[in-house]
CSV table of C-alpha atoms in Angstrom, one decimal:
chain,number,residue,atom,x,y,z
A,1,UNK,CA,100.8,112.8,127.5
A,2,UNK,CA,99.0,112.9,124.0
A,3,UNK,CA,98.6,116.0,122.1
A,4,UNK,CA,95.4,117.4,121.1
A,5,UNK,CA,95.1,117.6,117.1
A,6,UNK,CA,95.7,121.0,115.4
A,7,UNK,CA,93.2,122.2,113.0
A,8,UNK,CA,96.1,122.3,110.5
A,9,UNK,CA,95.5,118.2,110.8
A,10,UNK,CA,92.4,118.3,109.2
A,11,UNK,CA,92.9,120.6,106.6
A,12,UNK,CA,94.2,117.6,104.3
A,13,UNK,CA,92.8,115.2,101.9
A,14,UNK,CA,90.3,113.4,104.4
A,15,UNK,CA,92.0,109.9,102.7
A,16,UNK,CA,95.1,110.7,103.8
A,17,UNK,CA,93.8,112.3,107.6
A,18,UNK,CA,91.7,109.0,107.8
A,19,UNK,CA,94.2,106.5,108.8
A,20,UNK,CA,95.9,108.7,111.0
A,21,UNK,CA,93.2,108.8,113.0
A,22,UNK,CA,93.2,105.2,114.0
A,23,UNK,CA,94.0,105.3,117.8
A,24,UNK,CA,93.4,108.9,118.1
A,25,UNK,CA,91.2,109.7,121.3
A,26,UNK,CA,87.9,111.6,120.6
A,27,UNK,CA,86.6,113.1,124.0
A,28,UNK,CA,82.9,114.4,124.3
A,29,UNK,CA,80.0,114.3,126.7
A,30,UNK,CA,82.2,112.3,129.5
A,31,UNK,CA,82.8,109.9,126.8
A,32,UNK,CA,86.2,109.0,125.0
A,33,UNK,CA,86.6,106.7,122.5
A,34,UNK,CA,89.8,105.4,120.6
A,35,UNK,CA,89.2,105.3,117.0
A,36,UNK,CA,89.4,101.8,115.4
A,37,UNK,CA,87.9,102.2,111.9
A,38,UNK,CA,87.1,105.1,110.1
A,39,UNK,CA,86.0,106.1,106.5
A,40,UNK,CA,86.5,109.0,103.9
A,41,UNK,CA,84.4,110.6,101.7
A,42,UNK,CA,84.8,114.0,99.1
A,43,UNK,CA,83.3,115.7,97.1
A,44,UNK,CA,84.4,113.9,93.5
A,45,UNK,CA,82.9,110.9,95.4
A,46,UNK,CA,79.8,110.0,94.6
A,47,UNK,CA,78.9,108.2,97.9
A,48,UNK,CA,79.9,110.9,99.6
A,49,UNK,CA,76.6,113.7,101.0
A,50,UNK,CA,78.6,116.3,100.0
A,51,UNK,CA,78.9,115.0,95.9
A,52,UNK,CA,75.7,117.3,94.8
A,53,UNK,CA,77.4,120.0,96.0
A,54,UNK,CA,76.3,122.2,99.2
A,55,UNK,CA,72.9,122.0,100.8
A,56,UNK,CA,71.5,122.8,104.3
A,57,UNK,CA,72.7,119.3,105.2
A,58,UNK,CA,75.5,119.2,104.0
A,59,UNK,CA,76.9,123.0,104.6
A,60,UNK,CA,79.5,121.7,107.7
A,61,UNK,CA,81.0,119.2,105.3
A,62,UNK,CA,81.9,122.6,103.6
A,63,UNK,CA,82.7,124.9,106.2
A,64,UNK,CA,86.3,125.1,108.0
A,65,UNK,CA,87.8,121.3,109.1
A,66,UNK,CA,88.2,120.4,112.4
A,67,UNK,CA,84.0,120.3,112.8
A,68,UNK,CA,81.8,117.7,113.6
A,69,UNK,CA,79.6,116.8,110.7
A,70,UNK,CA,76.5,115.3,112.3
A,71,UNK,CA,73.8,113.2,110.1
A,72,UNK,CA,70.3,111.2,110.6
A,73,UNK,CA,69.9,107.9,108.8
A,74,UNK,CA,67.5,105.6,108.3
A,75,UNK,CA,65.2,107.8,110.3
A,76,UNK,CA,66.4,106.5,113.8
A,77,UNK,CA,70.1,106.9,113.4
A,78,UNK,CA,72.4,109.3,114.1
A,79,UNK,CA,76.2,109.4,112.3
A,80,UNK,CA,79.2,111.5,113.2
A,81,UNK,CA,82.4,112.7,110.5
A,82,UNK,CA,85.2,115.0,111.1
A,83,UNK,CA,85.4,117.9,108.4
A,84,UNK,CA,88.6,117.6,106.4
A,85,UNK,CA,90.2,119.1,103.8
A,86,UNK,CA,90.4,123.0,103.2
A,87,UNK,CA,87.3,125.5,103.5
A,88,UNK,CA,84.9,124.4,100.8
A,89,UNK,CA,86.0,121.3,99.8
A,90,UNK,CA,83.3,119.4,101.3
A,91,UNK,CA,85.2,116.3,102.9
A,92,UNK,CA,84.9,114.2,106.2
A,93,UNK,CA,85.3,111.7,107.7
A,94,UNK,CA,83.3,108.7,109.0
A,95,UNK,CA,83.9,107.6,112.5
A,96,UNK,CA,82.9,103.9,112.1
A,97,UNK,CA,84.3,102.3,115.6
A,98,UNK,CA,86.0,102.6,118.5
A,99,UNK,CA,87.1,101.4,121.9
A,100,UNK,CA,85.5,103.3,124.8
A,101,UNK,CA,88.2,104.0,126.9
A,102,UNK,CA,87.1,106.3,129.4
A,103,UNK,CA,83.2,107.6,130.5
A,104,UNK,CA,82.2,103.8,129.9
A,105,UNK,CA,79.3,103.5,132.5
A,106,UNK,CA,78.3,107.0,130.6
A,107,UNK,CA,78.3,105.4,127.8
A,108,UNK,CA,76.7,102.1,128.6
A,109,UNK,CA,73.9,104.4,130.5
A,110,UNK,CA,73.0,106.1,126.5
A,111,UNK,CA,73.5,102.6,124.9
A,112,UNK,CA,71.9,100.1,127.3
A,113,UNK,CA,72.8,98.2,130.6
A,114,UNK,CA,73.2,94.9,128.9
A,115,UNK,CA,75.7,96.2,126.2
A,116,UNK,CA,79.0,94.6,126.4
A,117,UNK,CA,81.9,96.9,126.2
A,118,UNK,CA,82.9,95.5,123.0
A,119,UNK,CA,79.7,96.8,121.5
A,120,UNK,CA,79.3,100.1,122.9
A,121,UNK,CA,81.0,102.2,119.8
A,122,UNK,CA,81.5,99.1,117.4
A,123,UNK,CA,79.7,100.7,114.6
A,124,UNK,CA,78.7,104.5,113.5
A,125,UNK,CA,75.5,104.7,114.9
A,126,UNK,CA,76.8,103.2,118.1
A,127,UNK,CA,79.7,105.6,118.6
A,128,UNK,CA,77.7,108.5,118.0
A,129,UNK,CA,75.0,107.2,120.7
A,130,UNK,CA,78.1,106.1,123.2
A,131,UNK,CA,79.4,109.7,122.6
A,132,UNK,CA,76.2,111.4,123.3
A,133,UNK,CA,75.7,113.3,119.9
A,134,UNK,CA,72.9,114.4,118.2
A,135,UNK,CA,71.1,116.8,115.4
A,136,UNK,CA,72.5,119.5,117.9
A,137,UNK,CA,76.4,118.4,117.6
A,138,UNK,CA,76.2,119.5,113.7
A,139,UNK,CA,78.7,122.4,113.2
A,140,UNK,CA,80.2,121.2,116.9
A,141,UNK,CA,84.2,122.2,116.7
A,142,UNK,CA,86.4,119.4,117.7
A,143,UNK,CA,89.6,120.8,117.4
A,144,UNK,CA,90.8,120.3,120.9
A,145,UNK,CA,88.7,117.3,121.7
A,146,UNK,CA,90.8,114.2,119.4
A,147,UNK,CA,94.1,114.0,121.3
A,148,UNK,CA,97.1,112.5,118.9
A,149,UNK,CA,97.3,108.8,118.7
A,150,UNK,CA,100.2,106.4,119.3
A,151,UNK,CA,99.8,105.4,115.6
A,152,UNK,CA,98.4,102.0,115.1
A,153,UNK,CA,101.2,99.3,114.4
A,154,UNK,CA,99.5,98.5,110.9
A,155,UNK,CA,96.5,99.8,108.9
A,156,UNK,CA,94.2,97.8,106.7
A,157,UNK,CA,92.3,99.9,103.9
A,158,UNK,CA,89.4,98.3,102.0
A,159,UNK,CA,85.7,99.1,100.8
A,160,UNK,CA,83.3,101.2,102.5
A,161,UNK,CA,80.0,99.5,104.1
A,162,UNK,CA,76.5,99.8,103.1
A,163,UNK,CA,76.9,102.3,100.6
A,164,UNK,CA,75.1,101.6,97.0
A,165,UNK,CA,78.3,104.3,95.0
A,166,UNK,CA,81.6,103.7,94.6
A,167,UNK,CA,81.0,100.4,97.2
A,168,UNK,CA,85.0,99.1,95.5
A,169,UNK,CA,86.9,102.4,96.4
A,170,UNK,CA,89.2,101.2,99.3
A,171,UNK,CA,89.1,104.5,101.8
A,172,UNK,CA,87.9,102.0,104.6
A,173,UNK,CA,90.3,102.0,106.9
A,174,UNK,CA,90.7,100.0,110.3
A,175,UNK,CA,92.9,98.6,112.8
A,176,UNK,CA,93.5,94.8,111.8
A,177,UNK,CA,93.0,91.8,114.3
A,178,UNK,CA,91.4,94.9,116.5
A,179,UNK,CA,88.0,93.5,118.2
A,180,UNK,CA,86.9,96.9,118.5
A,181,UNK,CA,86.4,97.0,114.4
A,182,UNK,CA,83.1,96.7,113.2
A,183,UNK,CA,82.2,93.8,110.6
A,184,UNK,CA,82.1,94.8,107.1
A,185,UNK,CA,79.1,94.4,105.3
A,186,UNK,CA,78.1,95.2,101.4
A,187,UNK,CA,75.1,96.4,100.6
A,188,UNK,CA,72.9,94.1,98.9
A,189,UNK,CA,72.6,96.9,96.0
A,190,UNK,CA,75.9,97.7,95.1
A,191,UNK,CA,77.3,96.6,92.4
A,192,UNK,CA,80.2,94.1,92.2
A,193,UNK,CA,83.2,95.8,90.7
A,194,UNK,CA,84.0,94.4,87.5
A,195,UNK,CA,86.6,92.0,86.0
């Protein structure tokens, strides 16, 4: 029987709660997932929403962790991170991919018929959809909803995708040889890291 995560979890440095949460179960909506890649951003980062400081947007990413930051991109997208770190620190992370393990025909009903299961939360935008969430989730607590994992036999670590900032720092982090994992892709405007 797994465990369901403590809020005391996710009052850490999101780069060190990140890879821990690859196999964890995230339940929502009739949907659960198991978390295959993941990514952190804080607040010294400046590819992370939160490095400007606090906004209207990004006020979750500051409140109490344990809470679902929620975000639109690209004006058709929507994103989900798990708050981290301690009130105010304005940390997530980003839920990249994951296996839907349970709620599938929920989840294929949100993401499309033809999907294959492979596909349904390979990718943020997917999971979010395959889980159900929306503009309304922001501020949502999850602290009850990611069960413990059964730890992933290995982690990989390496660069974020299709950010522009800090596109080198390695706080990627995914379950290798995993087909659930999505495919990394550099932006075309980052910069290459020098040397």
């Amino acid at each position: 029987m797994r465990t369901a995560l403590e809020r005391a979890f996710f009052a850490r440095d999101s780069v060190k709660v990140a890879p821990e949460l690859l196999g964890c179960l995230v339940a929502a909506n009739g949907v659960t997932v198991r978390l295959t890649e993941v990514e952190a951003y804080r607040e010294d980062d400046p590819a992370s929403h939160s490095f400007r400081g606090e906004t209207k947007r990004t006020a979750v990413m500051f409140g109490p962790p344990g809470f679902l930051y929620v975000y639109f991109t690209y004006g058709m997208h929507f994103c989900a991170n798990l708050v981290c770190g301690p009130d105010g620190s304005g940390a997530a992370v980003l839920l990249r991919a994951g296996e839907v393990v349970a709620g599938v025909e929920t989840a294929r009903g949100r993401r499309g018929a033809k999907v294959p299961d492979r596909d349904l939360a390979r990718g943020p935008a997917r999971l979010a959809q395959a889980m159900g969430w929306g503009r309304e989730d922001d501020g949502r607590d999850m602290v009850g909803a990611v069960l413990q994992g059964t730890g992933a036999a290995a982690v990989a670590a390496g660069p974020r995708t299709g950010i522009t900032k800090a596109a080198d720092t390695d706080w990627r982090f995914w379950i290798p040889g995993d087909r659930f994992v999505s495919p990394y892709k550099r932006h075309p405007k980052a910069p290459r890291a020098e040397g």
